[in-house]
Amino acid sequence: MFFDDCPRFCDTSATAASLARLNLRHEAMIEPNRDILSGARVLDLASHDGRWSFAAHRAGATHVTGVEARRPLVQAARSNFAEYGVPSDRYKFVRGDLFEVLARRKFDVDVVMCLGFLYHTLRYGELLSGIMRTGARWLLLDTKVTTDTEPRIWVNVNRTGVQSHAAKDDMSHRRQAIAGWPSVPALRLMLDVYDFDVEGEYDWAGRLESRPDLTKAAAAYATGNRVTFRCRTR
Ligand SMILES: C[S@@+](CC[C@H](N)C(=O)[O-])C[C@H]1O[C@@H](n2cnc3c(N)ncnc32)[C@H](O)[C@@H]1O
């Protein structure tokens, strides 16, 4: 399986980096999307230690730009890419607050990956409008959600000192940042506002059915509290 051959990613992250979980997410987020990643210019928001940027590269992306707020993670991503021999003209890692980067930089990409980030913010309008402005035709989105059947958002607080949480930015205060988990109807509503159609949803329930061994590594997916969408712009 994919991460069996690049085990560094289990060591350079303290965030849900078990081999079983990484491999399962690869099956859901990368495998079904090889057709759009191959030959694509990819923007990976909240790129962490580069794990999904690297997976996109291996899936045939011609160039990957990762944006990540935490400096040690950007350094880890760069060293992972160097260690695995990726030519330096095929990728770039930008250290910065992705909201600022999306607002200030002009991107021209085919695919945006927003994996494991949307539920660390409440700034959905900025996030989705920023993604829309990149001109990407595709958005790969993986996020925690609530199972509420109405379009609601469950507001909660992230600790900016925690590696997996929202990073410190202009809107955080006393090491806290406001975040929210949307319900699936809320998520679909917001995507629709910015002209994204959900074209595909990974069948996590089908994948995890009768597999308690795997369910442990992907608990939120198993309970419907996490989804993986492939979106296309209208
Ligand atoms: C839960 S991790 C997800 C990592 C990876 N994308 C994945 O799906 O496995 C969230 C990541 O978002 C990054 N992050 C949080 N706030 C950010 C911000 N404002 N700008 C850029 N990165 C941010 C964190 O440092 C962390 O690497």
mmCIF file of C-alpha atoms and ligand atoms in Angstrom:
data_model
loop_
_atom_site.group_PDB
_atom_site.id
_atom_site.type_symbol
_atom_site.label_atom_id
_atom_site.label_comp_id
_atom_site.label_asym_id
_atom_site.label_seq_id
_atom_site.Cartn_x
_atom_site.Cartn_y
_atom_site.Cartn_z
ATOM 1 C CA MET A 1 0.000 0.000 0.000
ATOM 2 C CA PHE A 2 1.077 3.548 -0.709
ATOM 3 C CA PHE A 3 2.621 4.651 2.600
ATOM 4 C CA ASP A 4 4.336 1.282 3.150
ATOM 5 C CA ASP A 5 6.839 2.515 0.578
ATOM 6 C CA CYS A 6 7.313 5.965 2.116
ATOM 7 C CA PRO A 7 7.288 5.358 5.869
ATOM 8 C CA ARG A 8 8.929 8.710 6.716
ATOM 9 C CA PHE A 9 5.433 10.225 6.808
ATOM 10 C CA CYS A 10 4.598 8.131 9.871
ATOM 11 C CA ASP A 11 7.456 9.800 11.723
ATOM 12 C CA THR A 12 7.327 13.431 10.590
ATOM 13 C CA SER A 13 3.809 14.079 11.875
ATOM 14 C CA ALA A 14 2.214 13.825 15.295
ATOM 15 C CA THR A 15 -1.245 14.029 13.724
ATOM 16 C CA ALA A 16 -3.094 10.803 12.946
ATOM 17 C CA ALA A 17 -0.073 9.346 11.172
ATOM 18 C CA SER A 18 -0.548 5.617 11.676
ATOM 19 C CA LEU A 19 0.295 3.581 8.601
ATOM 20 C CA ALA A 20 -3.191 2.042 8.533
ATOM 21 C CA ARG A 21 -4.936 5.409 8.602
ATOM 22 C CA LEU A 22 -2.658 7.023 6.032
ATOM 23 C CA ASN A 23 -3.138 4.088 3.661
ATOM 24 C CA LEU A 24 -6.914 4.132 4.080
ATOM 25 C CA ARG A 25 -7.088 7.865 3.416
ATOM 26 C CA HIS A 26 -4.878 7.375 0.377
ATOM 27 C CA GLU A 27 -7.397 4.862 -0.954
ATOM 28 C CA ALA A 28 -10.210 7.382 -0.459
ATOM 29 C CA MET A 29 -8.616 10.711 -1.338
ATOM 30 C CA ILE A 30 -6.010 9.890 -3.989
ATOM 31 C CA GLU A 31 -6.798 6.572 -5.701
ATOM 32 C CA PRO A 32 -10.222 7.540 -7.098
ATOM 33 C CA ASN A 33 -8.813 10.866 -8.283
ATOM 34 C CA ARG A 34 -5.802 9.731 -10.269
ATOM 35 C CA ASP A 35 -7.554 10.826 -13.445
ATOM 36 C CA ILE A 36 -7.610 14.473 -12.360
ATOM 37 C CA LEU A 37 -4.282 14.483 -10.493
ATOM 38 C CA SER A 38 -2.289 13.056 -13.369
ATOM 39 C CA GLY A 39 -0.739 15.926 -15.305
ATOM 40 C CA ALA A 40 -2.292 18.500 -12.948
ATOM 41 C CA ARG A 41 -0.977 21.548 -11.132
ATOM 42 C CA VAL A 42 -2.068 21.017 -7.563
ATOM 43 C CA LEU A 43 -2.487 23.318 -4.576
ATOM 44 C CA ASP A 44 -2.451 21.501 -1.229
ATOM 45 C CA LEU A 45 -3.909 23.679 1.532
ATOM 46 C CA ALA A 46 -2.717 22.850 5.062
ATOM 47 C CA SER A 47 -0.063 20.613 3.549
ATOM 48 C CA HIS A 48 1.298 19.453 6.926
ATOM 49 C CA ASP A 49 4.454 17.340 6.434
ATOM 50 C CA GLY A 50 3.768 17.040 2.696
ATOM 51 C CA ARG A 51 2.067 13.639 2.837
ATOM 52 C CA TRP A 52 -0.773 14.427 0.404
ATOM 53 C CA SER A 53 1.378 16.690 -1.745
ATOM 54 C CA PHE A 54 3.690 13.721 -2.122
ATOM 55 C CA ALA A 55 0.812 11.376 -2.893
ATOM 56 C CA ALA A 56 -0.419 13.841 -5.546
ATOM 57 C CA HIS A 57 3.094 13.983 -7.012
ATOM 58 C CA ARG A 58 3.221 10.186 -7.173
ATOM 59 C CA ALA A 59 -0.225 10.193 -8.786
ATOM 60 C CA GLY A 60 1.299 12.168 -11.638
ATOM 61 C CA ALA A 61 0.843 15.835 -10.715
ATOM 62 C CA THR A 62 3.244 17.957 -12.745
ATOM 63 C CA HIS A 63 3.616 20.482 -9.921
ATOM 64 C CA VAL A 64 2.439 20.679 -6.330
ATOM 65 C CA THR A 65 2.348 23.762 -4.118
ATOM 66 C CA GLY A 66 1.813 23.138 -0.424
ATOM 67 C CA VAL A 67 0.749 25.869 1.996
ATOM 68 C CA GLU A 68 1.255 25.233 5.691
ATOM 69 C CA ALA A 69 1.364 27.578 8.694
ATOM 70 C CA ARG A 70 3.672 25.628 10.996
ATOM 71 C CA ARG A 71 7.332 26.057 10.163
ATOM 72 C CA PRO A 72 8.569 22.657 11.449
ATOM 73 C CA LEU A 73 5.983 20.931 9.254
ATOM 74 C CA VAL A 74 7.093 22.886 6.190
ATOM 75 C CA GLN A 75 10.676 21.886 6.947
ATOM 76 C CA ALA A 76 9.552 18.266 7.327
ATOM 77 C CA ALA A 77 7.736 18.414 3.972
ATOM 78 C CA ARG A 78 10.811 19.784 2.223
ATOM 79 C CA SER A 79 13.064 17.132 3.729
ATOM 80 C CA ASN A 80 10.570 14.360 2.912
ATOM 81 C CA PHE A 81 10.465 15.446 -0.729
ATOM 82 C CA ALA A 82 14.249 15.695 -0.897
ATOM 83 C CA GLU A 83 14.672 12.322 0.792
ATOM 84 C CA TYR A 84 12.304 10.664 -1.681
ATOM 85 C CA GLY A 85 14.120 12.234 -4.606
ATOM 86 C CA VAL A 86 11.421 14.539 -5.965
ATOM 87 C CA PRO A 87 12.989 17.038 -8.417
ATOM 88 C CA SER A 88 12.895 20.523 -6.902
ATOM 89 C CA ASP A 89 11.123 22.032 -9.915
ATOM 90 C CA ARG A 90 8.103 19.803 -9.272
ATOM 91 C CA TYR A 91 7.058 21.296 -5.932
ATOM 92 C CA LYS A 92 7.075 24.291 -3.651
ATOM 93 C CA PHE A 93 6.166 24.621 0.017
ATOM 94 C CA VAL A 94 4.999 28.000 1.240
ATOM 95 C CA ARG A 95 5.005 28.713 4.950
ATOM 96 C CA GLY A 96 2.095 30.917 5.872
ATOM 97 C CA ASP A 97 -1.479 31.349 6.958
ATOM 98 C CA LEU A 98 -3.469 29.884 4.089
ATOM 99 C CA PHE A 99 -6.078 32.653 4.307
ATOM 100 C CA GLU A 100 -3.389 35.272 3.779
ATOM 101 C CA VAL A 101 -1.706 33.241 1.071
ATOM 102 C CA LEU A 102 -4.994 32.703 -0.777
ATOM 103 C CA ALA A 103 -5.787 36.428 -0.523
ATOM 104 C CA ARG A 104 -2.366 37.683 -1.644
ATOM 105 C CA ARG A 105 -0.996 35.200 -4.137
ATOM 106 C CA LYS A 106 -2.278 34.478 -7.561
ATOM 107 C CA PHE A 107 -2.555 30.772 -8.290
ATOM 108 C CA ASP A 108 -3.210 29.025 -11.541
ATOM 109 C CA VAL A 109 -3.908 25.403 -10.666
ATOM 110 C CA ASP A 110 -6.106 22.546 -11.800
ATOM 111 C CA VAL A 111 -6.822 20.837 -8.503
ATOM 112 C CA VAL A 112 -7.070 22.179 -4.946
ATOM 113 C CA MET A 113 -6.793 19.698 -2.102
ATOM 114 C CA CYS A 114 -8.326 20.859 1.167
ATOM 115 C CA LEU A 115 -7.823 17.817 3.323
ATOM 116 C CA GLY A 116 -8.308 17.774 7.066
ATOM 117 C CA PHE A 117 -8.631 21.525 7.399
ATOM 118 C CA LEU A 118 -12.153 22.899 6.883
ATOM 119 C CA TYR A 119 -13.289 21.948 10.377
ATOM 120 C CA HIS A 120 -10.428 23.924 11.923
ATOM 121 C CA THR A 121 -12.000 27.248 10.942
ATOM 122 C CA LEU A 122 -15.269 29.135 10.725
ATOM 123 C CA ARG A 123 -13.964 31.295 7.890
ATOM 124 C CA TYR A 124 -15.734 29.236 5.237
ATOM 125 C CA GLY A 125 -16.560 32.135 2.940
ATOM 126 C CA GLU A 126 -12.930 33.235 2.768
ATOM 127 C CA LEU A 127 -11.738 29.687 2.318
ATOM 128 C CA LEU A 128 -14.145 28.694 -0.443
ATOM 129 C CA SER A 129 -13.989 32.011 -2.303
ATOM 130 C CA GLY A 130 -10.181 31.834 -2.127
ATOM 131 C CA ILE A 131 -10.246 28.316 -3.552
ATOM 132 C CA MET A 132 -12.651 29.452 -6.261
ATOM 133 C CA ARG A 133 -10.289 32.288 -7.246
ATOM 134 C CA THR A 134 -7.450 29.852 -7.907
ATOM 135 C CA GLY A 135 -9.346 28.865 -11.045
ATOM 136 C CA ALA A 136 -9.092 25.187 -10.142
ATOM 137 C CA ARG A 137 -11.556 22.957 -11.878
ATOM 138 C CA TRP A 138 -11.503 20.409 -9.099
ATOM 139 C CA LEU A 139 -11.605 20.486 -5.330
ATOM 140 C CA LEU A 140 -10.765 17.433 -3.260
ATOM 141 C CA LEU A 141 -12.279 17.962 0.162
ATOM 142 C CA ASP A 142 -11.921 15.811 3.237
ATOM 143 C CA THR A 143 -13.440 17.081 6.450
ATOM 144 C CA LYS A 144 -15.069 16.260 9.712
ATOM 145 C CA VAL A 145 -18.816 16.876 9.692
ATOM 146 C CA THR A 146 -21.712 16.434 12.072
ATOM 147 C CA THR A 147 -24.496 13.985 11.270
ATOM 148 C CA ASP A 148 -27.161 16.696 11.668
ATOM 149 C CA THR A 149 -29.628 16.461 8.789
ATOM 150 C CA GLU A 150 -30.246 20.232 8.817
ATOM 151 C CA PRO A 151 -27.732 22.781 7.428
ATOM 152 C CA ARG A 152 -26.126 23.674 10.757
ATOM 153 C CA ILE A 153 -22.611 24.246 12.051
ATOM 154 C CA TRP A 154 -21.380 23.036 15.422
ATOM 155 C CA VAL A 155 -19.108 25.743 16.776
ATOM 156 C CA ASN A 156 -16.116 24.728 18.843
ATOM 157 C CA VAL A 157 -12.691 25.967 19.850
ATOM 158 C CA ASN A 158 -9.278 24.945 18.538
ATOM 159 C CA ARG A 159 -6.086 25.290 20.586
ATOM 160 C CA THR A 160 -3.423 26.931 18.493
ATOM 161 C CA GLY A 161 -0.723 25.114 20.479
ATOM 162 C CA VAL A 162 -1.880 21.756 19.107
ATOM 163 C CA GLN A 163 -0.192 20.653 15.865
ATOM 164 C CA SER A 164 -3.382 19.423 14.209
ATOM 165 C CA HIS A 165 -5.497 22.446 15.129
ATOM 166 C CA ALA A 166 -5.913 25.945 13.669
ATOM 167 C CA ALA A 167 -2.644 27.838 13.673
ATOM 168 C CA LYS A 168 -2.215 31.188 15.413
ATOM 169 C CA ASP A 169 -3.423 34.002 13.174
ATOM 170 C CA ASP A 170 -4.842 37.539 13.386
ATOM 171 C CA MET A 171 -8.183 36.206 14.562
ATOM 172 C CA SER A 172 -6.977 33.821 17.230
ATOM 173 C CA HIS A 173 -6.904 35.036 20.795
ATOM 174 C CA ARG A 174 -5.115 33.650 23.848
ATOM 175 C CA ARG A 175 -4.080 30.533 21.923
ATOM 176 C CA GLN A 176 -7.651 29.813 20.905
ATOM 177 C CA ALA A 177 -9.364 29.962 17.518
ATOM 178 C CA ILE A 178 -13.025 29.572 16.646
ATOM 179 C CA ALA A 179 -13.785 26.547 14.516
ATOM 180 C CA GLY A 180 -16.882 24.732 13.322
ATOM 181 C CA TRP A 181 -17.935 21.356 12.020
ATOM 182 C CA PRO A 182 -20.617 21.699 9.367
ATOM 183 C CA SER A 183 -23.334 19.165 8.775
ATOM 184 C CA VAL A 184 -23.300 17.602 5.306
ATOM 185 C CA PRO A 185 -26.296 19.735 4.207
ATOM 186 C CA ALA A 186 -24.457 22.860 5.436
ATOM 187 C CA LEU A 187 -21.313 21.830 3.607
ATOM 188 C CA ARG A 188 -23.191 21.159 0.365
ATOM 189 C CA LEU A 189 -25.006 24.484 0.679
ATOM 190 C CA MET A 190 -21.748 26.389 1.119
ATOM 191 C CA LEU A 191 -20.059 24.556 -1.748
ATOM 192 C CA ASP A 192 -23.007 25.388 -3.966
ATOM 193 C CA VAL A 193 -22.682 29.122 -3.199
ATOM 194 C CA TYR A 194 -19.159 29.016 -4.659
ATOM 195 C CA ASP A 195 -20.165 26.967 -7.718
ATOM 196 C CA PHE A 196 -18.817 23.625 -6.568
ATOM 197 C CA ASP A 197 -20.854 20.527 -7.376
ATOM 198 C CA VAL A 198 -20.152 17.406 -5.341
ATOM 199 C CA GLU A 199 -19.427 14.974 -8.111
ATOM 200 C CA GLY A 200 -18.350 12.035 -5.999
ATOM 201 C CA GLU A 201 -18.317 10.944 -2.389
ATOM 202 C CA TYR A 202 -16.084 8.150 -1.208
ATOM 203 C CA ASP A 203 -18.039 5.202 0.161
ATOM 204 C CA TRP A 204 -16.436 4.976 3.580
ATOM 205 C CA ALA A 205 -19.311 2.896 5.004
ATOM 206 C CA GLY A 206 -18.876 0.317 2.247
ATOM 207 C CA ARG A 207 -15.109 0.252 2.681
ATOM 208 C CA LEU A 208 -15.254 -0.198 6.450
ATOM 209 C CA GLU A 209 -18.212 -2.568 6.614
ATOM 210 C CA SER A 210 -17.317 -5.730 8.523
ATOM 211 C CA ARG A 211 -13.746 -4.530 8.971
ATOM 212 C CA PRO A 212 -13.387 -3.696 12.686
ATOM 213 C CA ASP A 213 -9.623 -3.859 12.215
ATOM 214 C CA LEU A 214 -9.782 -0.881 9.853
ATOM 215 C CA THR A 215 -12.588 0.953 11.627
ATOM 216 C CA LYS A 216 -10.286 1.754 14.525
ATOM 217 C CA ALA A 217 -7.939 3.624 12.202
ATOM 218 C CA ALA A 218 -10.768 5.598 10.624
ATOM 219 C CA ALA A 219 -13.296 6.014 13.410
ATOM 220 C CA ALA A 220 -14.837 9.334 12.342
ATOM 221 C CA TYR A 221 -15.310 8.083 8.776
ATOM 222 C CA ALA A 222 -17.006 4.950 10.090
ATOM 223 C CA THR A 223 -19.601 6.926 12.072
ATOM 224 C CA GLY A 224 -20.366 9.385 9.257
ATOM 225 C CA ASN A 225 -18.517 12.163 11.080
ATOM 226 C CA ARG A 226 -16.052 12.609 8.271
ATOM 227 C CA VAL A 227 -16.537 12.742 4.502
ATOM 228 C CA THR A 228 -14.367 12.756 1.395
ATOM 229 C CA PHE A 229 -15.769 14.669 -1.562
ATOM 230 C CA ARG A 230 -14.642 15.201 -5.114
ATOM 231 C CA CYS A 231 -16.047 18.540 -6.290
ATOM 232 C CA ARG A 232 -16.090 20.105 -9.714
ATOM 233 C CA THR A 233 -16.636 23.762 -10.532
ATOM 234 C CA ARG A 234 -19.630 24.675 -12.637
HETATM 235 C C1 LIG B 1 -5.505 18.060 10.859
HETATM 236 S S1 LIG B 1 -4.070 18.650 10.034
HETATM 237 C C2 LIG B 1 -4.372 18.047 8.377
HETATM 238 C C3 LIG B 1 -3.113 17.767 7.634
HETATM 239 C C4 LIG B 1 -3.287 17.151 6.243
HETATM 240 N N1 LIG B 1 -3.826 18.094 5.304
HETATM 241 C C5 LIG B 1 -4.140 15.912 6.304
HETATM 242 O O1 LIG B 1 -5.296 15.932 5.857
HETATM 243 O O2 LIG B 1 -3.634 14.883 6.761
HETATM 244 C C6 LIG B 1 -4.384 20.394 9.870
HETATM 245 C C7 LIG B 1 -3.210 21.154 9.312
HETATM 246 O O3 LIG B 1 -3.622 22.511 9.075
HETATM 247 C C8 LIG B 1 -2.540 23.353 9.385
HETATM 248 N N2 LIG B 1 -3.079 24.694 9.602
HETATM 249 C C9 LIG B 1 -3.899 25.100 10.585
HETATM 250 N N3 LIG B 1 -4.244 26.391 10.413
HETATM 251 C C10 LIG B 1 -3.632 26.808 9.281
HETATM 252 C C11 LIG B 1 -3.605 28.021 8.553
HETATM 253 N N4 LIG B 1 -4.324 29.089 8.964
HETATM 254 N N5 LIG B 1 -2.863 28.117 7.439
HETATM 255 C C12 LIG B 1 -2.147 27.028 6.997
HETATM 256 N N6 LIG B 1 -2.133 25.846 7.646
HETATM 257 C C13 LIG B 1 -2.871 25.726 8.759
HETATM 258 C C14 LIG B 1 -1.955 22.705 10.622
HETATM 259 O O4 LIG B 1 -0.678 23.185 10.949
HETATM 260 C C15 LIG B 1 -1.999 21.238 10.212
HETATM 261 O O5 LIG B 1 -0.853 20.886 9.487
#
